[in-house]
Coordinates of C-alpha atoms in Angstrom, one line a residue:
M1 CA 27.3 -205.6 -118.7
R2 CA 26.9 -202.2 -120.3
A3 CA 23.8 -200.4 -122.0
H4 CA 23.8 -200.2 -125.7
V5 CA 21.7 -198.0 -127.6
P6 CA 22.2 -198.4 -131.4
G7 CA 22.5 -195.3 -133.3
D8 CA 22.7 -193.1 -130.1
D9 CA 25.0 -190.2 -131.2
R10 CA 23.9 -187.8 -128.5
P11 CA 26.3 -186.1 -126.1
P12 CA 26.9 -188.0 -123.0
R13 CA 24.7 -186.6 -120.1
R14 CA 26.5 -185.0 -117.4
R15 CA 27.2 -187.5 -114.6
R16 CA 25.2 -187.0 -111.3
R17 CA 27.1 -186.2 -108.3
P18 CA 27.1 -189.5 -105.9
R19 CA 24.7 -189.1 -103.2
P20 CA 26.2 -188.8 -99.4
F21 CA 24.4 -191.9 -98.4
G22 CA 23.7 -193.7 -101.6
L23 CA 23.9 -197.4 -102.3
R24 CA 27.9 -197.1 -102.9
T25 CA 28.3 -195.5 -99.5
R26 CA 26.0 -197.9 -97.7
L27 CA 27.7 -201.0 -99.2
V28 CA 31.3 -199.7 -98.4
L29 CA 30.1 -198.8 -94.8
A30 CA 28.7 -202.3 -94.5
F31 CA 31.7 -203.9 -95.7
L32 CA 33.9 -201.8 -93.2
L33 CA 31.5 -202.6 -90.4
V34 CA 31.7 -206.3 -91.0
A35 CA 35.6 -205.9 -91.1
A36 CA 35.7 -203.8 -88.0
V37 CA 33.3 -206.3 -86.1
G38 CA 35.3 -209.3 -87.4
C39 CA 38.6 -207.6 -86.3
G40 CA 37.2 -206.6 -83.0
T41 CA 35.8 -209.9 -82.2
T42 CA 38.7 -211.7 -83.3
A43 CA 41.1 -209.3 -81.1
A44 CA 38.8 -209.7 -78.1
L45 CA 39.0 -213.5 -78.2
T46 CA 42.7 -213.4 -79.1
Y47 CA 43.2 -211.0 -76.0
R48 CA 41.1 -213.0 -73.6
A49 CA 42.8 -216.2 -74.7
A50 CA 46.4 -214.8 -74.4
R51 CA 45.5 -212.9 -71.1
N52 CA 44.3 -216.2 -69.6
A53 CA 47.3 -218.1 -71.1
I54 CA 49.8 -215.6 -69.6
L55 CA 48.3 -215.1 -66.2
E56 CA 47.5 -219.1 -65.9
Q57 CA 51.2 -219.7 -66.8
T58 CA 52.5 -217.3 -64.3
Q59 CA 50.4 -218.2 -61.5
D60 CA 51.0 -221.9 -62.2
T61 CA 54.6 -221.3 -61.9
A62 CA 54.8 -219.2 -58.9
V63 CA 52.1 -221.5 -57.0
T64 CA 53.9 -224.6 -57.8
A65 CA 57.4 -223.1 -56.8
F66 CA 56.0 -221.6 -53.7
R67 CA 54.7 -224.9 -52.4
Q68 CA 57.9 -226.5 -53.1
Q69 CA 59.6 -223.9 -51.2
V70 CA 57.4 -224.4 -48.3
E71 CA 57.9 -228.0 -48.2
T72 CA 61.6 -227.2 -47.6
L73 CA 61.1 -224.8 -44.6
N74 CA 63.2 -225.6 -41.6
V75 CA 61.9 -224.3 -38.4
Q76 CA 60.9 -225.3 -34.9
L77 CA 57.9 -224.9 -32.9
P78 CA 57.5 -222.6 -31.1
V79 CA 58.6 -220.2 -33.8
D80 CA 61.9 -218.4 -33.8
H81 CA 61.3 -214.9 -35.0
D82 CA 64.8 -214.7 -36.5
G83 CA 65.2 -218.2 -37.9
L84 CA 61.7 -217.9 -39.5
Q85 CA 62.6 -214.5 -41.0
N86 CA 66.0 -216.0 -42.6
E87 CA 63.9 -218.7 -44.2
L88 CA 61.2 -216.5 -45.5
R89 CA 64.2 -214.4 -47.1
R90 CA 65.7 -217.5 -48.6
I91 CA 62.1 -218.6 -50.1
A92 CA 61.8 -215.0 -51.3
R93 CA 65.0 -215.2 -53.3
Q94 CA 63.8 -218.2 -54.8
G95 CA 60.8 -216.9 -56.1
K96 CA 59.6 -217.8 -59.7
P97 CA 59.0 -216.5 -62.2
R98 CA 60.5 -213.6 -60.2
P99 CA 61.3 -212.8 -56.4
W100 CA 58.4 -212.9 -53.8
R101 CA 57.4 -210.9 -50.8
V102 CA 56.9 -213.7 -48.3
Y103 CA 54.9 -213.4 -44.9
A104 CA 54.4 -215.9 -42.3
E105 CA 51.5 -216.0 -39.7
Y106 CA 51.4 -218.1 -36.5
G107 CA 48.7 -217.0 -34.2
D108 CA 49.4 -213.6 -33.4
V109 CA 53.0 -213.7 -34.7
R110 CA 53.7 -211.8 -37.8
V111 CA 57.0 -212.4 -39.7
S112 CA 58.1 -211.0 -43.2
S113 CA 60.8 -211.4 -45.6
T114 CA 60.8 -207.5 -45.6
D115 CA 60.8 -204.7 -43.0
R116 CA 57.1 -204.6 -42.8
P117 CA 55.7 -207.6 -40.7
G118 CA 52.4 -207.7 -42.7
S119 CA 50.7 -206.9 -46.2
T120 CA 47.9 -204.9 -47.1
V121 CA 47.5 -206.9 -50.2
L122 CA 46.4 -210.2 -48.3
T123 CA 42.8 -210.5 -48.1
P124 CA 40.6 -212.1 -45.1
E125 CA 39.1 -214.5 -47.6
L126 CA 42.5 -215.9 -48.5
R127 CA 43.4 -215.9 -44.8
R128 CA 40.2 -217.6 -44.0
R129 CA 40.6 -220.3 -46.7
A130 CA 44.3 -221.1 -45.7
G131 CA 43.4 -221.3 -42.1
A132 CA 40.3 -223.7 -42.5
P133 CA 40.2 -227.0 -40.8
G134 CA 41.8 -229.7 -43.0
A135 CA 43.4 -227.2 -45.5
T136 CA 46.9 -228.6 -46.4
H137 CA 47.3 -227.6 -50.1
G138 CA 46.9 -223.9 -49.9
S139 CA 44.9 -221.5 -52.3
F140 CA 45.7 -218.5 -54.2
Q141 CA 44.0 -215.2 -55.3
R142 CA 44.8 -212.3 -57.8
V143 CA 44.1 -209.1 -56.3
V144 CA 44.1 -205.4 -57.6
K145 CA 45.6 -202.8 -55.0
N146 CA 46.0 -199.1 -56.2
G147 CA 45.7 -200.2 -59.7
T148 CA 48.4 -202.8 -59.4
P149 CA 47.6 -206.5 -59.8
Y150 CA 49.2 -209.0 -57.5
L151 CA 49.1 -212.6 -57.3
T152 CA 48.9 -213.8 -53.6
V153 CA 49.5 -217.6 -52.6
A154 CA 48.7 -219.1 -49.1
V155 CA 50.2 -222.4 -48.0
P156 CA 49.8 -223.7 -44.6
T157 CA 53.0 -225.9 -43.3
V158 CA 52.7 -229.5 -42.4
F159 CA 55.3 -231.3 -40.1
G160 CA 55.0 -235.1 -39.9
N161 CA 55.2 -236.9 -36.8
F162 CA 55.6 -233.6 -34.7
R163 CA 54.5 -234.4 -31.1
G164 CA 52.7 -237.4 -32.5
L165 CA 50.5 -235.5 -34.9
P166 CA 49.7 -237.2 -38.2
E167 CA 52.0 -236.6 -41.1
D168 CA 49.6 -234.1 -43.1
H169 CA 48.2 -232.3 -40.1
P170 CA 48.6 -228.5 -40.3
T171 CA 50.6 -226.8 -37.5
G172 CA 48.9 -223.6 -37.7
L173 CA 51.9 -221.7 -39.4
V174 CA 50.7 -220.2 -42.7
L175 CA 53.1 -218.8 -45.2
Y176 CA 51.9 -216.1 -47.8
A177 CA 53.7 -215.3 -51.1
V178 CA 52.8 -211.7 -52.7
M179 CA 54.1 -211.3 -56.4
D180 CA 53.7 -208.2 -58.5
L181 CA 51.9 -209.0 -61.8
G182 CA 52.7 -205.7 -63.5
E183 CA 55.1 -207.2 -65.9
E184 CA 52.4 -209.3 -67.2
E185 CA 49.8 -206.5 -67.4
A186 CA 52.1 -204.6 -69.5
N187 CA 52.9 -207.6 -71.7
I188 CA 48.9 -207.7 -72.0
E189 CA 48.6 -204.1 -72.8
A190 CA 51.2 -204.3 -75.2
M191 CA 49.0 -206.9 -77.0
V192 CA 45.9 -204.6 -77.0
V193 CA 48.0 -201.6 -78.2
A194 CA 49.1 -203.9 -81.1
A195 CA 45.7 -205.1 -81.9
R196 CA 44.5 -201.5 -81.9
D197 CA 47.3 -200.3 -84.1
G198 CA 46.7 -203.1 -86.3
A199 CA 43.1 -202.5 -86.7
L200 CA 43.2 -199.2 -88.7
P201 CA 45.6 -200.7 -91.4
A202 CA 43.4 -203.6 -91.5
L203 CA 40.3 -201.5 -92.1
L204 CA 42.2 -199.6 -94.8
V205 CA 43.1 -202.8 -96.4
A206 CA 39.6 -203.9 -96.2
L207 CA 38.5 -200.7 -98.0
V208 CA 40.0 -202.0 -101.3
P209 CA 37.9 -205.1 -101.7
A210 CA 35.0 -203.0 -100.5
L211 CA 35.2 -200.5 -103.1
L212 CA 35.6 -203.2 -105.6
A213 CA 32.8 -205.1 -104.4
A214 CA 30.5 -201.9 -104.5
R215 CA 31.6 -201.1 -107.9
G216 CA 30.9 -204.8 -109.2
V217 CA 27.4 -204.3 -107.8
L218 CA 26.7 -200.9 -108.6
R219 CA 28.1 -200.7 -112.3
P220 CA 25.4 -203.2 -113.4
V221 CA 22.7 -201.3 -111.4
R222 CA 23.9 -197.8 -112.9
E223 CA 23.8 -199.4 -116.5
L224 CA 20.2 -200.7 -116.0
R225 CA 19.4 -197.3 -114.6
H226 CA 20.8 -195.6 -117.7
A227 CA 18.9 -198.2 -120.0
A228 CA 15.7 -197.6 -118.2
H229 CA 16.0 -194.1 -118.6
S230 CA 16.8 -194.2 -122.3
M231 CA 13.8 -196.2 -122.9
G232 CA 11.7 -193.8 -121.0
R233 CA 12.8 -191.2 -123.5
G234 CA 11.4 -193.5 -126.3
R235 CA 14.6 -195.5 -127.2
L236 CA 12.9 -198.8 -127.0
D237 CA 15.9 -200.5 -128.9
T238 CA 18.2 -199.9 -125.9
R239 CA 19.6 -203.1 -124.8
I240 CA 22.2 -204.3 -121.9
H241 CA 25.3 -206.5 -122.7
A242 CA 25.0 -209.2 -119.9
K243 CA 27.9 -211.1 -118.9
G244 CA 28.1 -214.0 -116.3
S245 CA 25.5 -216.3 -114.8
D246 CA 25.0 -214.4 -111.5
E247 CA 21.6 -212.7 -110.3
L248 CA 22.6 -209.3 -111.9
A249 CA 23.2 -210.9 -115.3
D250 CA 19.7 -212.7 -115.1
L251 CA 18.1 -209.2 -114.3
A252 CA 20.0 -208.0 -117.2
R253 CA 18.6 -210.6 -119.6
T254 CA 15.0 -210.1 -118.3
F255 CA 15.3 -206.6 -118.9
N256 CA 16.4 -207.3 -122.5
E257 CA 13.5 -209.7 -122.9
S258 CA 11.1 -207.3 -121.4
A259 CA 12.4 -204.4 -123.7
A260 CA 12.2 -206.6 -126.9
A261 CA 8.8 -207.7 -126.0
L262 CA 7.7 -204.0 -125.3
E263 CA 9.5 -202.7 -128.5
R264 CA 7.5 -205.2 -130.6
S265 CA 4.0 -204.4 -129.0
V266 CA 4.7 -200.5 -129.3
T267 CA 5.9 -200.9 -132.9
E268 CA 2.7 -202.9 -133.8
L269 CA 0.5 -200.3 -132.0
R270 CA 2.3 -197.6 -133.9
R271 CA 1.7 -199.3 -137.1
A272 CA -1.8 -199.7 -136.2
E273 CA -2.2 -196.2 -135.2
A274 CA -0.4 -195.1 -138.4
R275 CA -2.8 -197.2 -140.5
A276 CA -5.9 -195.7 -138.6
R277 CA -4.7 -192.1 -139.2
R278 CA -3.9 -193.0 -143.0
F279 CA -7.2 -194.4 -143.5
A280 CA -9.2 -191.6 -141.9
S281 CA -7.1 -188.9 -144.0
D282 CA -7.6 -191.1 -147.0
V283 CA -11.2 -191.4 -146.6
S284 CA -11.6 -187.7 -145.8
H285 CA -9.5 -186.9 -149.0
E286 CA -11.5 -189.1 -151.1
L287 CA -15.1 -187.8 -149.7
R288 CA -14.2 -184.0 -150.5
T289 CA -14.7 -184.5 -154.3
P290 CA -18.2 -186.1 -154.1
L291 CA -19.1 -183.9 -151.4
A292 CA -18.3 -180.8 -153.2
G293 CA -20.6 -182.1 -155.8
M294 CA -23.4 -183.1 -153.5
L295 CA -23.1 -179.7 -151.8
A296 CA -23.6 -177.9 -155.2
V297 CA -26.6 -180.0 -156.2
T298 CA -28.1 -179.6 -152.6
E299 CA -27.7 -175.7 -153.1
V300 CA -29.7 -176.0 -156.4
L301 CA -32.5 -178.1 -154.8
D302 CA -32.7 -175.7 -151.8
E303 CA -33.4 -173.0 -154.2
D304 CA -36.0 -174.9 -155.9
A305 CA -37.6 -176.5 -152.8
G306 CA -40.4 -173.9 -152.8
T307 CA -41.7 -175.0 -156.0
L308 CA -41.9 -178.6 -155.0
D309 CA -44.6 -180.5 -153.2
S310 CA -44.4 -180.8 -149.4
D311 CA -42.9 -184.3 -149.0
T312 CA -40.5 -183.9 -151.9
A313 CA -39.3 -180.4 -150.4
R314 CA -39.0 -182.0 -147.0
A315 CA -36.9 -184.6 -148.2
V316 CA -34.7 -182.1 -150.2
R317 CA -34.1 -179.9 -147.3
L318 CA -33.1 -183.1 -145.3
I319 CA -30.7 -184.2 -147.7
S320 CA -29.2 -180.7 -147.7
A321 CA -28.9 -180.7 -143.9
E322 CA -27.3 -184.1 -143.7
T323 CA -24.9 -183.3 -146.6
G324 CA -23.9 -180.3 -144.6
K325 CA -23.2 -182.0 -141.6
L326 CA -21.1 -184.8 -143.4
A327 CA -19.0 -181.9 -145.1
V328 CA -18.3 -180.7 -141.6
L329 CA -17.5 -184.0 -140.3
V330 CA -15.0 -184.5 -143.2
E331 CA -13.3 -181.2 -142.6
D332 CA -13.1 -182.0 -138.9
L333 CA -11.6 -185.5 -139.7
M334 CA -9.1 -183.9 -141.9
E335 CA -8.2 -181.4 -139.3
I336 CA -7.7 -184.1 -136.8
S337 CA -5.5 -186.2 -139.2
R338 CA -3.2 -183.3 -139.4
F339 CA -3.0 -182.9 -135.6
D340 CA -2.4 -186.5 -135.4
A341 CA 0.4 -186.4 -138.2
R342 CA 2.1 -183.3 -136.5
A343 CA 1.3 -181.4 -139.6
A344 CA -0.4 -178.8 -138.2
E345 CA 1.4 -175.3 -138.4
L346 CA 0.8 -171.9 -136.6
H347 CA 0.7 -168.8 -138.8
T348 CA 1.0 -166.3 -136.3
D349 CA 0.3 -162.6 -136.6
E350 CA 0.0 -159.7 -133.9
V351 CA -3.7 -158.9 -133.7
D352 CA -6.2 -157.1 -131.5
A353 CA -7.8 -160.0 -129.4
A354 CA -11.0 -158.5 -128.8
E355 CA -11.6 -157.4 -132.5
T356 CA -10.6 -161.0 -133.5
V357 CA -13.3 -162.2 -131.3
R358 CA -15.9 -159.8 -132.7
R359 CA -15.2 -160.7 -136.2
T360 CA -15.6 -164.6 -135.2
L361 CA -19.1 -163.7 -133.8
Q362 CA -20.4 -161.5 -136.6
S363 CA -19.2 -164.2 -139.6
R364 CA -21.4 -166.6 -137.8
H365 CA -24.1 -164.2 -137.1
W366 CA -23.9 -164.4 -133.4
A367 CA -23.3 -160.7 -133.4
G368 CA -25.1 -157.7 -134.9
P369 CA -28.8 -157.6 -135.9
G370 CA -30.7 -161.0 -136.0
P371 CA -32.3 -163.3 -133.4
A372 CA -29.2 -165.3 -132.8
A373 CA -27.1 -162.4 -131.8
A374 CA -29.3 -161.9 -129.0
Q375 CA -28.5 -165.1 -127.4
V376 CA -24.5 -164.4 -127.2
D377 CA -23.4 -161.5 -124.9
T378 CA -19.9 -160.2 -124.8
D379 CA -17.6 -158.6 -122.3
L380 CA -14.3 -157.8 -124.2
T381 CA -11.3 -155.9 -122.9
D382 CA -10.0 -153.7 -125.8
G383 CA -6.6 -153.0 -126.6
I384 CA -5.1 -156.6 -125.9
R385 CA -2.5 -157.1 -128.4
V386 CA -1.5 -160.9 -128.6
R387 CA 0.5 -163.0 -131.3
L388 CA -1.4 -165.9 -132.6
D389 CA -2.8 -167.7 -135.4
P390 CA -6.1 -165.7 -136.0
R391 CA -7.6 -168.7 -138.2
R392 CA -7.2 -171.4 -135.5
F393 CA -8.1 -168.8 -132.6
D394 CA -11.3 -168.3 -134.8
V395 CA -11.9 -172.1 -134.7
V396 CA -11.3 -171.9 -130.9
V397 CA -14.0 -169.3 -130.2
A398 CA -16.5 -170.7 -132.8
N399 CA -16.5 -174.3 -131.5
L400 CA -16.8 -173.1 -127.9
V401 CA -19.7 -170.7 -128.6
G402 CA -21.4 -173.3 -130.9
N403 CA -21.1 -176.0 -128.3
A404 CA -22.6 -173.6 -125.5
L405 CA -25.5 -172.8 -128.0
R406 CA -26.3 -176.5 -128.8
H407 CA -25.8 -178.0 -125.3
G408 CA -26.2 -175.1 -122.9
G409 CA -28.8 -172.5 -122.4
P410 CA -28.8 -169.0 -123.8
P411 CA -27.6 -166.3 -123.3
V412 CA -24.0 -167.3 -123.9
T413 CA -21.2 -164.9 -122.4
V414 CA -18.0 -164.4 -124.1
R415 CA -15.5 -162.7 -121.7
L416 CA -11.9 -161.7 -122.9
Y417 CA -9.3 -160.2 -120.3
E418 CA -5.7 -160.5 -119.6
E419 CA -4.2 -162.1 -116.5
E420 CA -0.8 -162.7 -115.4
G421 CA 0.8 -162.3 -118.8
R422 CA -1.9 -164.6 -120.6
L423 CA -5.0 -164.1 -122.7
V424 CA -8.1 -165.4 -121.0
T425 CA -11.1 -166.2 -123.0
E426 CA -14.3 -167.5 -121.1
V427 CA -17.3 -168.8 -122.8
A428 CA -20.3 -169.7 -120.3
D429 CA -23.8 -170.9 -120.7
R430 CA -27.0 -170.9 -118.7
G431 CA -27.8 -174.4 -119.4
P432 CA -27.9 -177.4 -116.7
G433 CA -24.3 -177.7 -116.8
I434 CA -21.8 -180.7 -117.5
P435 CA -22.6 -184.0 -115.2
D436 CA -19.6 -184.8 -113.0
D437 CA -19.0 -188.1 -114.8
V438 CA -18.8 -186.5 -118.0
L439 CA -16.7 -183.5 -117.2
P440 CA -13.1 -185.3 -117.4
H441 CA -14.3 -186.5 -121.0
V442 CA -15.7 -183.3 -122.6
F443 CA -12.6 -182.9 -124.8
D444 CA -12.5 -186.7 -126.0
R445 CA -13.1 -187.4 -129.5
F446 CA -16.7 -188.6 -130.3
Y447 CA -17.4 -188.8 -126.6
K448 CA -21.3 -188.8 -125.9
G449 CA -22.3 -188.0 -122.4
D450 CA -25.7 -189.8 -122.8
P451 CA -24.9 -193.2 -124.3
A452 CA -28.5 -193.5 -125.5
R453 CA -28.1 -190.6 -127.9
T454 CA -26.8 -191.9 -131.1
R455 CA -27.2 -188.8 -132.9
S456 CA -25.2 -185.6 -132.1
A457 CA -26.2 -182.0 -133.6
G458 CA -22.1 -181.6 -134.3
S459 CA -19.4 -183.9 -135.3
G460 CA -18.2 -184.8 -132.0
L461 CA -14.7 -183.4 -132.8
G462 CA -15.3 -179.6 -132.1
L463 CA -14.0 -179.7 -128.5
A464 CA -11.2 -182.1 -129.5
I465 CA -10.1 -179.7 -132.3
T466 CA -10.3 -176.8 -129.8
L467 CA -8.1 -178.6 -127.3
E468 CA -5.4 -179.1 -130.2
N469 CA -5.5 -175.7 -131.6
V470 CA -4.9 -174.5 -127.9
R471 CA -2.1 -176.6 -127.3
L472 CA -0.4 -175.5 -130.5
H473 CA -0.4 -172.1 -129.0
G474 CA 1.1 -173.1 -125.9
G475 CA -2.1 -172.7 -123.9
T476 CA -4.6 -174.6 -121.8
V477 CA -8.5 -175.0 -122.0
D478 CA -10.5 -176.0 -119.0
A479 CA -14.1 -176.8 -118.6
A480 CA -16.1 -176.6 -115.1
N481 CA -19.6 -175.8 -113.9
R482 CA -20.6 -172.4 -112.6
P483 CA -21.8 -172.0 -108.9
D484 CA -24.9 -170.5 -110.3
G485 CA -25.6 -173.0 -113.0
G486 CA -24.2 -173.7 -116.6
A487 CA -20.8 -174.6 -117.9
V488 CA -17.8 -172.3 -118.5
F489 CA -14.8 -173.1 -121.0
T490 CA -11.8 -171.2 -120.0
V491 CA -8.9 -170.8 -122.7
R492 CA -5.6 -169.2 -121.5
I493 CA -2.8 -168.5 -124.1
P494 CA 0.4 -166.9 -123.3
L495 CA 0.7 -163.3 -124.8

């Protein structure tokens, strides 16, 4: 299967470097480990079976041949040293599968087919078993002496009707055969070396199917990752071509089904959002014309309100105030609609930040003569030149100061300074502050900190518009509570 992105003409992304212990490496290592364990286990079992077969065959041949030779022994008791030695040499020459060294023990008499009368390879245990009462069939034992393996065989002699003794009665004369097993051990070592030398080529051969298996597993996973990454970047029409009927193919089909369902849901949400934006924009545009007429009429009525009776004058002033609020709401809705449609643009100019703030406060009578000016204090650093949109920055300062005057407590302090290459504007009030549960939502549209408050002095969009204007400048705005009481809003815009 492969990821298919319709209409995707973007240049291919640079391939990531493989991780040293990624899934591919772990799969290959696991495959090779299984192959190594299998080869090792097979070699060990084969070695043990072959070793036992070789040694048992040699051992059975030697023991049987030695017993047959002992049965042909021709000596008289008491033992004649020279005659017995000649018989031992004859038996040694007849050894199978190769010549033996033969020894005989009769009480204190020690006779050998070699120049040495005894052998250090023969163990007391073998002597004890061969000389046990009633022992007539003999025994054998494998012994390692100075790193050399030997097969030792002990067979007691039996003389029929000798001095009236029973036919199978041992005479006390025991013959021993010693045979070097070095040749068998060499053959076994050769098998071990062959198995060891064959293990490396076997692992190299196993590496090929390991790589193929890892590729077969990782390729669908890699394509699935690319498809998920593409969907994360907004390409909801991404699909994966699934082939086969294995688990990975089922996963690809499930991914395609989920992607299709997600695309349908997101498309419907986008359509609903677009309809809502268009509705708000259309309503705002349609209201501007009648509102303009209503504002003109209310201005005339305000001028003549002094000549009307008290009830009529109060009604006229109420209509005028509410019409003004409605006009502000319509303008704010149109501004939000432009942000939602991504039609808002910056018209920047290099300005003096402190002078821009002063003009904003003076145009709204928050600076200069008048009672409202006493509610706003300023601490502005002069000489800071910054490139920004003066109109939008004016809206940011005006909304923050107006919000502090409406919901906080005077005096409101406006600070302006430079910090780490950014223009910082702080607006602080002396009110009760913002509740902790309201603080994360102060920039939400139409959010009311008090659900019981159905009326608001503003449109409910001022802080949301402030946030969008600051983001348009590439800056940030934060809300917090001061330790000594009151709320503080901090705007940071890159210089």
